[in-house]
Coordinates of C-alpha atoms and ligand atoms in Angstrom, one line a residue:
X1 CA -26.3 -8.9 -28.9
X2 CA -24.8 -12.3 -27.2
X3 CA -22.8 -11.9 -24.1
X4 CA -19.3 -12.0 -25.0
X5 CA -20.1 -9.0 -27.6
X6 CA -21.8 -7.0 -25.1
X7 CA -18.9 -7.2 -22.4
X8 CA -17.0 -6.7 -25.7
X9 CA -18.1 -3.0 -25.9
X10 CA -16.6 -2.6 -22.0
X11 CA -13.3 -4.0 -22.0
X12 CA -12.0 -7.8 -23.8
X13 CA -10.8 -8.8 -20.6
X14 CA -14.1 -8.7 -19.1
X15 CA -15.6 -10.8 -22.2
X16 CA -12.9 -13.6 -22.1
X17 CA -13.0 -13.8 -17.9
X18 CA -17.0 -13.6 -17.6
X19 CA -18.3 -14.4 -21.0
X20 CA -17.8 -18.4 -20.6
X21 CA -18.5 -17.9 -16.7
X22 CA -22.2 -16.4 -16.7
X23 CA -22.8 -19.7 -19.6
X24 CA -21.6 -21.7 -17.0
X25 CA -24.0 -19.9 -14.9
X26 CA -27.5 -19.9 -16.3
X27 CA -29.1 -18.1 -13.1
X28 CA -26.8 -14.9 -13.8
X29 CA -27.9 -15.1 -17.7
X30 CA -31.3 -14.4 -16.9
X31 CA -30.1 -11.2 -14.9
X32 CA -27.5 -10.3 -17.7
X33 CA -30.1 -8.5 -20.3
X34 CA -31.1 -6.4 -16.5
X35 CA -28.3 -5.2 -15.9
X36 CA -27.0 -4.3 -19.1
X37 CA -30.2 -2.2 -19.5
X38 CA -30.3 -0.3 -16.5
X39 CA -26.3 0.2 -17.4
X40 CA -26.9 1.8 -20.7
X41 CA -29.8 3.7 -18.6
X42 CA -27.0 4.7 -16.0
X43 CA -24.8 6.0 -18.4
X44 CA -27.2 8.6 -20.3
X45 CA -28.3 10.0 -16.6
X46 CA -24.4 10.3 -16.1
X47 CA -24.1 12.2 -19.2
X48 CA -26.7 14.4 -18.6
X49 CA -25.6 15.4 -14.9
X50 CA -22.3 15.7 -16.9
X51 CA -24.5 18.5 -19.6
X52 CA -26.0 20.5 -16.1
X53 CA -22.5 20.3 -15.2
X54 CA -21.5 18.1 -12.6
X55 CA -20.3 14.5 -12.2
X56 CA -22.2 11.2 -11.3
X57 CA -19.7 8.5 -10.7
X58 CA -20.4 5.1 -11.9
X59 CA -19.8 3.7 -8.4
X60 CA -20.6 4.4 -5.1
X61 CA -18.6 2.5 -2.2
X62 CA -20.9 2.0 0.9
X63 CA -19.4 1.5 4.5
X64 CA -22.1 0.3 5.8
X65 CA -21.4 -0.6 8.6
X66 CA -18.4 0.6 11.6
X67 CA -19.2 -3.1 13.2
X68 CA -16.0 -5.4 12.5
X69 CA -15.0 -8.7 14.6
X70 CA -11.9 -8.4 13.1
X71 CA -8.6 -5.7 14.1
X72 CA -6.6 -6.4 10.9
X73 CA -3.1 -4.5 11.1
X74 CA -3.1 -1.1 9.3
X75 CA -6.8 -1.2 8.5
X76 CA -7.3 2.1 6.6
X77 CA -11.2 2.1 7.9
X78 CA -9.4 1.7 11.6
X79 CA -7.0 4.5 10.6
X80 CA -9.8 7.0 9.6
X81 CA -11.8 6.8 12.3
X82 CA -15.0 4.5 10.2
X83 CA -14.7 1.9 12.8
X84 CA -15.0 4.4 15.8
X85 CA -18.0 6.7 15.4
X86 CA -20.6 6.8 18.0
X87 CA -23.3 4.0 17.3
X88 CA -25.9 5.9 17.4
X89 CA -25.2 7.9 14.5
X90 CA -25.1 4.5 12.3
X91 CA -27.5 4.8 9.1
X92 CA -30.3 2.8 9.6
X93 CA -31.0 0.3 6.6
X94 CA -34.2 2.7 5.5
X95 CA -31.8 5.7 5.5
X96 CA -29.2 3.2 3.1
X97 CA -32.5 2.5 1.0
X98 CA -33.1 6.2 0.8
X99 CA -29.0 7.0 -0.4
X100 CA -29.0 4.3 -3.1
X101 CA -32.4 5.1 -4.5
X102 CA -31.1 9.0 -4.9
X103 CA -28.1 7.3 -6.6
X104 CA -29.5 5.1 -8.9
X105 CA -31.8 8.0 -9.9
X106 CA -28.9 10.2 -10.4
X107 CA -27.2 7.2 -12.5
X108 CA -25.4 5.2 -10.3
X109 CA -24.8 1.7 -11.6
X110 CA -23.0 -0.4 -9.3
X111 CA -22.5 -0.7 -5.1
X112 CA -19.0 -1.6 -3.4
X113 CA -19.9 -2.4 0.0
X114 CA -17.4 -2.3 2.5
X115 CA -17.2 -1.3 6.4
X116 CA -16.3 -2.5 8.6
X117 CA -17.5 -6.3 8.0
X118 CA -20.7 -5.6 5.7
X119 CA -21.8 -9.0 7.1
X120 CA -22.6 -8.0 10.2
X121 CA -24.8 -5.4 9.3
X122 CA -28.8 -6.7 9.3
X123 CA -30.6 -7.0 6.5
X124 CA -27.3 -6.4 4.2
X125 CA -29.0 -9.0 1.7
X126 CA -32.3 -7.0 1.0
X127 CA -30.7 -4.4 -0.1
X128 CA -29.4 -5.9 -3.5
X129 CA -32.3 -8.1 -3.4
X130 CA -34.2 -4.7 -3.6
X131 CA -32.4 -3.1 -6.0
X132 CA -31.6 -6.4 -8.2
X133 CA -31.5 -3.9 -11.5
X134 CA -28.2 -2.9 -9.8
X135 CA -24.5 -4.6 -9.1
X136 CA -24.1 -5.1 -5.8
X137 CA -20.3 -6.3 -4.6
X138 CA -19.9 -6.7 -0.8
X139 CA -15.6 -7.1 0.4
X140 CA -15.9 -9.4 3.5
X141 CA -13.5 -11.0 5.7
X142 CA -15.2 -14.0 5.1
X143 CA -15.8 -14.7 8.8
X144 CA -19.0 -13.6 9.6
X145 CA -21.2 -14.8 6.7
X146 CA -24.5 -17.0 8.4
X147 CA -26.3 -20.1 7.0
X148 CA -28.9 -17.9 6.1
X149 CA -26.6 -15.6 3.9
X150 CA -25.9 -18.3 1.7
X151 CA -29.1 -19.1 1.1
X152 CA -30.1 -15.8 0.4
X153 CA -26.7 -15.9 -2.5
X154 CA -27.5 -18.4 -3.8
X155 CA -30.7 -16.5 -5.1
X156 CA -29.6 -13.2 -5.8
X157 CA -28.4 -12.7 -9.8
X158 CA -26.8 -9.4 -8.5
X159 CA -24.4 -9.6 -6.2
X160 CA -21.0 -10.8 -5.6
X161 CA -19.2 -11.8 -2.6
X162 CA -15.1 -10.5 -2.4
X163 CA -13.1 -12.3 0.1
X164 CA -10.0 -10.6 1.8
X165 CA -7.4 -12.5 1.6
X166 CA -3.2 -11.3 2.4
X167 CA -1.3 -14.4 0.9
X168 CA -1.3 -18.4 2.1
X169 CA -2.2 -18.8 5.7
X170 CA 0.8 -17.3 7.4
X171 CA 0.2 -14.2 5.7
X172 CA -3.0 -14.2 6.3
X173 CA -3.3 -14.7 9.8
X174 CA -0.4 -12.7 10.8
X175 CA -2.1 -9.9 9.7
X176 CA -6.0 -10.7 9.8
X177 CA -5.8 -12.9 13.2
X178 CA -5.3 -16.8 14.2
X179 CA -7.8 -18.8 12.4
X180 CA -8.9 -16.4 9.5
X181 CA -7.3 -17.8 6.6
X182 CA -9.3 -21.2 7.0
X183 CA -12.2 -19.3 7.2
X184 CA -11.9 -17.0 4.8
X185 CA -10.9 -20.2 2.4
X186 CA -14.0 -22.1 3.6
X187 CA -16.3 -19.1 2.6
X188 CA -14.4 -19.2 -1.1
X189 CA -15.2 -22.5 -1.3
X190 CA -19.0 -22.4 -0.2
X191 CA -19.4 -19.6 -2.6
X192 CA -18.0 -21.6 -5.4
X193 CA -19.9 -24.5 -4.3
X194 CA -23.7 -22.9 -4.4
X195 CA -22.7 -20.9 -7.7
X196 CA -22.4 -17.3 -6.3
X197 CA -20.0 -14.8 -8.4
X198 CA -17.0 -14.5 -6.2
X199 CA -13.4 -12.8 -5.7
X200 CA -10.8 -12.1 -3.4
X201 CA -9.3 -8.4 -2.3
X202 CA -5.5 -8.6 -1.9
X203 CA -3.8 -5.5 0.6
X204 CA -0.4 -5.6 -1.5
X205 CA 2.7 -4.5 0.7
X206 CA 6.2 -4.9 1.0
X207 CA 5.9 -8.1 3.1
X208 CA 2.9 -10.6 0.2
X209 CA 3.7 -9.0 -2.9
X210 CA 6.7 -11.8 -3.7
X211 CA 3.8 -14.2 -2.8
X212 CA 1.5 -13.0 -5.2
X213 CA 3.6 -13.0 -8.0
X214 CA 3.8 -16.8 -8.6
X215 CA 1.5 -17.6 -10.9
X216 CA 0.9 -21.1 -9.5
X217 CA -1.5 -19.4 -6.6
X218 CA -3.3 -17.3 -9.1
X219 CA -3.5 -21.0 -11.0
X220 CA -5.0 -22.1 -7.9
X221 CA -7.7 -19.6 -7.2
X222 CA -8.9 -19.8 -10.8
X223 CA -9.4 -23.9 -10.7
X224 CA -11.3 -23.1 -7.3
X225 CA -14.0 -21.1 -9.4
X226 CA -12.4 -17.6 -8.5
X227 CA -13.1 -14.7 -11.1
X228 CA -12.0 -11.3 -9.9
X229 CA -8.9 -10.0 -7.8
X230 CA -8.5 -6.6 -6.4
X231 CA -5.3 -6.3 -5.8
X232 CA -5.0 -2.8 -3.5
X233 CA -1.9 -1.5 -2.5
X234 CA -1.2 -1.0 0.6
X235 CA -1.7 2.4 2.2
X236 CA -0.5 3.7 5.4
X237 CA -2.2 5.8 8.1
X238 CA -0.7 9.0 9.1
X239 CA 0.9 7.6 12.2
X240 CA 2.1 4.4 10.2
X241 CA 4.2 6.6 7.8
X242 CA 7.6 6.1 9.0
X243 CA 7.5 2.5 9.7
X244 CA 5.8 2.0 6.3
X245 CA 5.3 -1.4 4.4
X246 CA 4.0 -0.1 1.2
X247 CA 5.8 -1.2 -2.0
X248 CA 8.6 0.8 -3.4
X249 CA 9.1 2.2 -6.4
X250 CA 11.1 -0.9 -7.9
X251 CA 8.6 -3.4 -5.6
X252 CA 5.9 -1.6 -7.5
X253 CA 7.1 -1.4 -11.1
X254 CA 7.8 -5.6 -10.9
X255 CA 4.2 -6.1 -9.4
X256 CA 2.6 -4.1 -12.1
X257 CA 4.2 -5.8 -14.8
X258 CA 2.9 -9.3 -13.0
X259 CA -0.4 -8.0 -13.1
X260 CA -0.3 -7.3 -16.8
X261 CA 1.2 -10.5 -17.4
X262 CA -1.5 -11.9 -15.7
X263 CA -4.0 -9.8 -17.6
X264 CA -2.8 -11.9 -20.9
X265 CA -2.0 -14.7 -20.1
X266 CA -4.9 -15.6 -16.9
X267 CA -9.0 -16.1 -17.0
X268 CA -9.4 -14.2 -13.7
X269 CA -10.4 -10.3 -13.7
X270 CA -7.9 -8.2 -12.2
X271 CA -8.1 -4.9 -10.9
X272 CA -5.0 -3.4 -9.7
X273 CA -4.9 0.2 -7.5
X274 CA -3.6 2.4 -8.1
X275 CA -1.4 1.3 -11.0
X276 CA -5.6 1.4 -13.0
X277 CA -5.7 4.2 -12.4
X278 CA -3.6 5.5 -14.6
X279 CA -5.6 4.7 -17.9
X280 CA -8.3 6.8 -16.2
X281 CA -5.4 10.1 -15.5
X282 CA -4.8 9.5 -12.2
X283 CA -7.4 8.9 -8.5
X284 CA -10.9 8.8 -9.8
X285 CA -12.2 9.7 -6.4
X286 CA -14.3 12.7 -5.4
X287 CA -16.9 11.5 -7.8
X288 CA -14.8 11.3 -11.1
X289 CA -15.3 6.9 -10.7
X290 CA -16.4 6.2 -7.1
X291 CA -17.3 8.2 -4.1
X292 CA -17.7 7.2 -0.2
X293 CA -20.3 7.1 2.6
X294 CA -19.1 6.7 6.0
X295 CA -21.5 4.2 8.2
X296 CA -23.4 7.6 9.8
X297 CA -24.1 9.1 6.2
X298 CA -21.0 11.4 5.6
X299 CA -20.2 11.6 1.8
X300 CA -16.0 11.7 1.7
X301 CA -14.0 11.3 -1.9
X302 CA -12.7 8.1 -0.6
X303 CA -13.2 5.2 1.8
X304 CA -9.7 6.2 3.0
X305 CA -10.3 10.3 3.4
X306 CA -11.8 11.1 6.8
X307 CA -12.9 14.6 5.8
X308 CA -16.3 15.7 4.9
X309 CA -18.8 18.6 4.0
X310 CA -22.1 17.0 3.6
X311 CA -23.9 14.4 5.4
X312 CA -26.5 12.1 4.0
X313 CA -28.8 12.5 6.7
X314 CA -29.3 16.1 6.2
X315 CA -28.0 16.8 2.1
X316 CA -28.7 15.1 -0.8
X317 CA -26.4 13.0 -2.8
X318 CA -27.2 15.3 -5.6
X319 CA -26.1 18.0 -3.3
X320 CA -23.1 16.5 -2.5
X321 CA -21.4 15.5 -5.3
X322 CA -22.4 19.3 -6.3
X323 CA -20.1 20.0 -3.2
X324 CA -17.1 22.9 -3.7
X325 CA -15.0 20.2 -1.7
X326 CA -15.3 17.3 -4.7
X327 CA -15.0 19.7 -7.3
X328 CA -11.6 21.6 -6.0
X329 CA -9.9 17.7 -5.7
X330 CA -11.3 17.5 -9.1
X331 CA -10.2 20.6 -10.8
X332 CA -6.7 21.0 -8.9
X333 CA -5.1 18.0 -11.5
X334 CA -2.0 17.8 -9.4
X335 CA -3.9 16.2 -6.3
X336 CA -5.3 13.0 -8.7
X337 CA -1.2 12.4 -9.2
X338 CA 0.3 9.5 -6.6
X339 CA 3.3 10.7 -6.7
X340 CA 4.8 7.3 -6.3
X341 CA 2.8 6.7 -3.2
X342 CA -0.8 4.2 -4.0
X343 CA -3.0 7.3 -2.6
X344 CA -3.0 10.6 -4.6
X345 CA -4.9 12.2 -1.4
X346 CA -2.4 10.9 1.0
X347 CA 0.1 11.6 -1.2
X348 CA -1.1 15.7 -1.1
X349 CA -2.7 15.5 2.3
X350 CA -2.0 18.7 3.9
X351 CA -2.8 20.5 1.1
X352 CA -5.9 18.4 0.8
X353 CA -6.8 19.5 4.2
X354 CA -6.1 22.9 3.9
X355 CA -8.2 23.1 0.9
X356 CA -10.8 21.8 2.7
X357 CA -10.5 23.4 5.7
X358 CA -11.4 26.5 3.3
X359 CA -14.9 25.2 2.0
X360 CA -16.0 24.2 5.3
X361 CA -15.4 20.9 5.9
X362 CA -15.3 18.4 9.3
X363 CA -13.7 15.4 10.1
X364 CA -15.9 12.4 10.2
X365 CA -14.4 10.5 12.9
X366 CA -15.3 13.4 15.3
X367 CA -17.5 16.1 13.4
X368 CA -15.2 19.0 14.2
X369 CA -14.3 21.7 11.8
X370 CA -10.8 21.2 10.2
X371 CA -9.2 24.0 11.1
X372 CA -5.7 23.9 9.7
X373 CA -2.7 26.5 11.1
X374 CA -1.7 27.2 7.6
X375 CA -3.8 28.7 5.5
X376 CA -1.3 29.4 2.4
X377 CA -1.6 31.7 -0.8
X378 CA -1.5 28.7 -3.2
X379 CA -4.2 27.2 -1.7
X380 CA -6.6 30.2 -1.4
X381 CA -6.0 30.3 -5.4
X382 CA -7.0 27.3 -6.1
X383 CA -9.8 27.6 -5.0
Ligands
LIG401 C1 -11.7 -2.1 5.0 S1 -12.1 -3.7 4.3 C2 -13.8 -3.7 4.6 C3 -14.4 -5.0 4.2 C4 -14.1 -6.3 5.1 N1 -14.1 -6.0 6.5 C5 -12.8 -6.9 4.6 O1 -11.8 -7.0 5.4 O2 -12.8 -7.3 3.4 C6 -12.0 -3.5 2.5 C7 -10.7 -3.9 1.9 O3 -9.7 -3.0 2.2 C8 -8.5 -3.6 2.4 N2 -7.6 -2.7 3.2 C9 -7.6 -2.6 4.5 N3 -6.7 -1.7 5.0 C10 -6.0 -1.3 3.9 C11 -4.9 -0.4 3.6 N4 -4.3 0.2 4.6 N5 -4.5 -0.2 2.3 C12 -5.1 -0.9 1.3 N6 -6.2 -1.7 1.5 C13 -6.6 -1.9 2.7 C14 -8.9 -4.9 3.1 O4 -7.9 -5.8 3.1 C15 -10.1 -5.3 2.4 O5 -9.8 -6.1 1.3
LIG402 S1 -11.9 -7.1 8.6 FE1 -11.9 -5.4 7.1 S2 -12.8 -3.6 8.3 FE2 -12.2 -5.2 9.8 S3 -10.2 -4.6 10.5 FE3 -9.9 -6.1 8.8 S4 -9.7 -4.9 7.0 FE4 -10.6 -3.5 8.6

């Protein structure tokens, strides 16, 4: 079956934005026929962890490292703690080999790599040069990337490179730091030049989203060779509530009906969180599309949840996505809702934590045991 066909079968979009791309592309057609085998491969492991009766999710999002040159305003991994743990209880890159092997096995198809800045971690590049059966995308400030990285993507077939970017310069800057707009633009454009599958990650808030929706940048990112956009709303930390820049309700509803306009009418990829989500009945955390590990091996529903039951070091993956705390996010529907906030889990935190407080679980900025005051009725039910 030709390439536009194939991506057919996943979603049109994909086929009209990629199709013509990967032609244009002849290193990424050899890798195409790969991929799509070890996907269909993927998918029947999925189903049958799915039969024994638990979920495999499709994608796995790996902080791999708490290392960032970088103190972006409202950084979620900041907020959780990721970027704070002790450095000696950083997963060494054998112990990463270890985690992605179990989840390939298990039927894992495809890596988001995140941290920190993924860029600084050594060695990032042999991973997905190891594991080149498997889609490797690594979200990068787009500072830190070394002579040598680019001439290590320019030969890998199986990895893409997603710049962060907030808007034009003063946006970016303002929030990201002096200087990191041009460099983050310079690393777009070296991507582009050597031929490596690229993107950029959008943190949509209150203060960009007006930016974003004039087509003419979008225009301008697509004739620079860009294919993909993540477009994530913004979410605030606990302390951050009250002084909040996320969208609201009528900022959201305006954006969302730019990015299906865009959808139509656009040859870029987008992917749009949490309004996605949606299609898929609400968060697909906790295993149901992606799950987490922390840079020291802690398995949490999301990159943006601090709380945890099972560490890599010590459990399987297997074990964990077996674990009572994924499955009571999963079963108690109400907790996948946003509620008109871009995190279902922040949206229900408390009762997220008192859940979990209940099935044993630690927070993985510190390792201590939740312990939450109230211990309610409702929540001892639904478990
Ligand atoms: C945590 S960063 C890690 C990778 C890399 N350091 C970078 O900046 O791209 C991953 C993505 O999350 C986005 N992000 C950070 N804080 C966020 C927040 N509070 N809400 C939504 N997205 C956020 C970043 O802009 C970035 O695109
Ligand atoms: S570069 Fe990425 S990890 Fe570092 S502070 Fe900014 S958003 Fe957070």
């Amino acid at each position: 079956m030709g390439i536009k066909k194939t991506l057919n079968l996943v979603d049109n979009n994909m086929a009209k934005v990629f199709a013509p791309w990967i032609l244009r592309h002849p290193k990424y057609l050899l890798v195409f026929k790969k991929l799509v085998k070890s996907l269909k491969n993927s998918i029947e492991l999925r189903n049958k962890a799915k039969e024994e009766g638990y979920l495999v999710p499709p994608f796995m999002i790996l902080s791999i490292t708490k290392q960032c040159n970088l103190h972006c305003a409202g950084c979620y991994a900041a907020a959780a703690g990721t970027l704070n743990i002790a450095s000696s209880s950083q997963l060494k890159i054998d112990e990463w080999r270890c985690i992605i092997k179990e989840a390939n096995d298990l039927g894992v198809f495809a890596y988001i790599i995140a941290g920190g800045e993924p860029f600084l971690f050594p060695g990032l590049l042999e991973l997905s040069k190891e594991f080149s059966d498997r889609l490797f995308l690594i979200f990068t400030n787009g500072t830190a990337l070394t002579e040598n990285d680019y001439k290590i993507l320019k030969k890998l077939k199986n990895t893409g490179v997603i710049v962060s970017l907030e808007g034009d310069r003063e946006a970016t800057d303002y929030r990201r730091g002096e200087g990191v707009y041009e460099k983050a633009l310079d690393t777009l454009n070296r991507l582009n030049k050597i031929g490596v599958f690229n993107g950029i990650s959008v943190t949509i808030n209150g203060l960009n989203y007006e930016h974003w929706m004039n087509p003419q940048l979008i225009d301008s990112l697509i004739k620079k060779g860009v294919r993909i956009g993540f477009f994530l709303e913004y979410i605030p930390s606990k302390k951050d509530i009250t002084s909040s820049i996320m969208l609201t309700e009528q900022e959201r509803e305006m954006f969302r009906a730019k990015i299906l306009e865009y959808r139509s009418n656009k040859r870029i990829y987008l992917i749009h969180s949490p309004g996605d989500e949606e299609y898929f009945g609400g968060c697909v955390s906790a295993g149901r599309g992606f799950a987490h590990v922390t840079p020291s091996g802690d398995l949490t529903p999301c990159p943006v949840s601090n709380i945890a039951t099972h560490n890599l070091k010590t459990s399987s993956l297997e074990e964990g996505l077996k674990s009572k705390f994924f499955k009571i996010i999963r079963e108690n529907e109400h907790l996948l809702e946003t509620e008109g906030v871009p995190c279902a889990l922040f949206a229900h935190r408390e009762e997220v934590e008192e859940l979990a407080s209940y099935v044993g679980a630690y927070l993985t900025n510190n390792k201590k045991p939740l312990i939450t005051i109230k211990q309610t009725r409702k929540a001892q039910k639904a478990i």
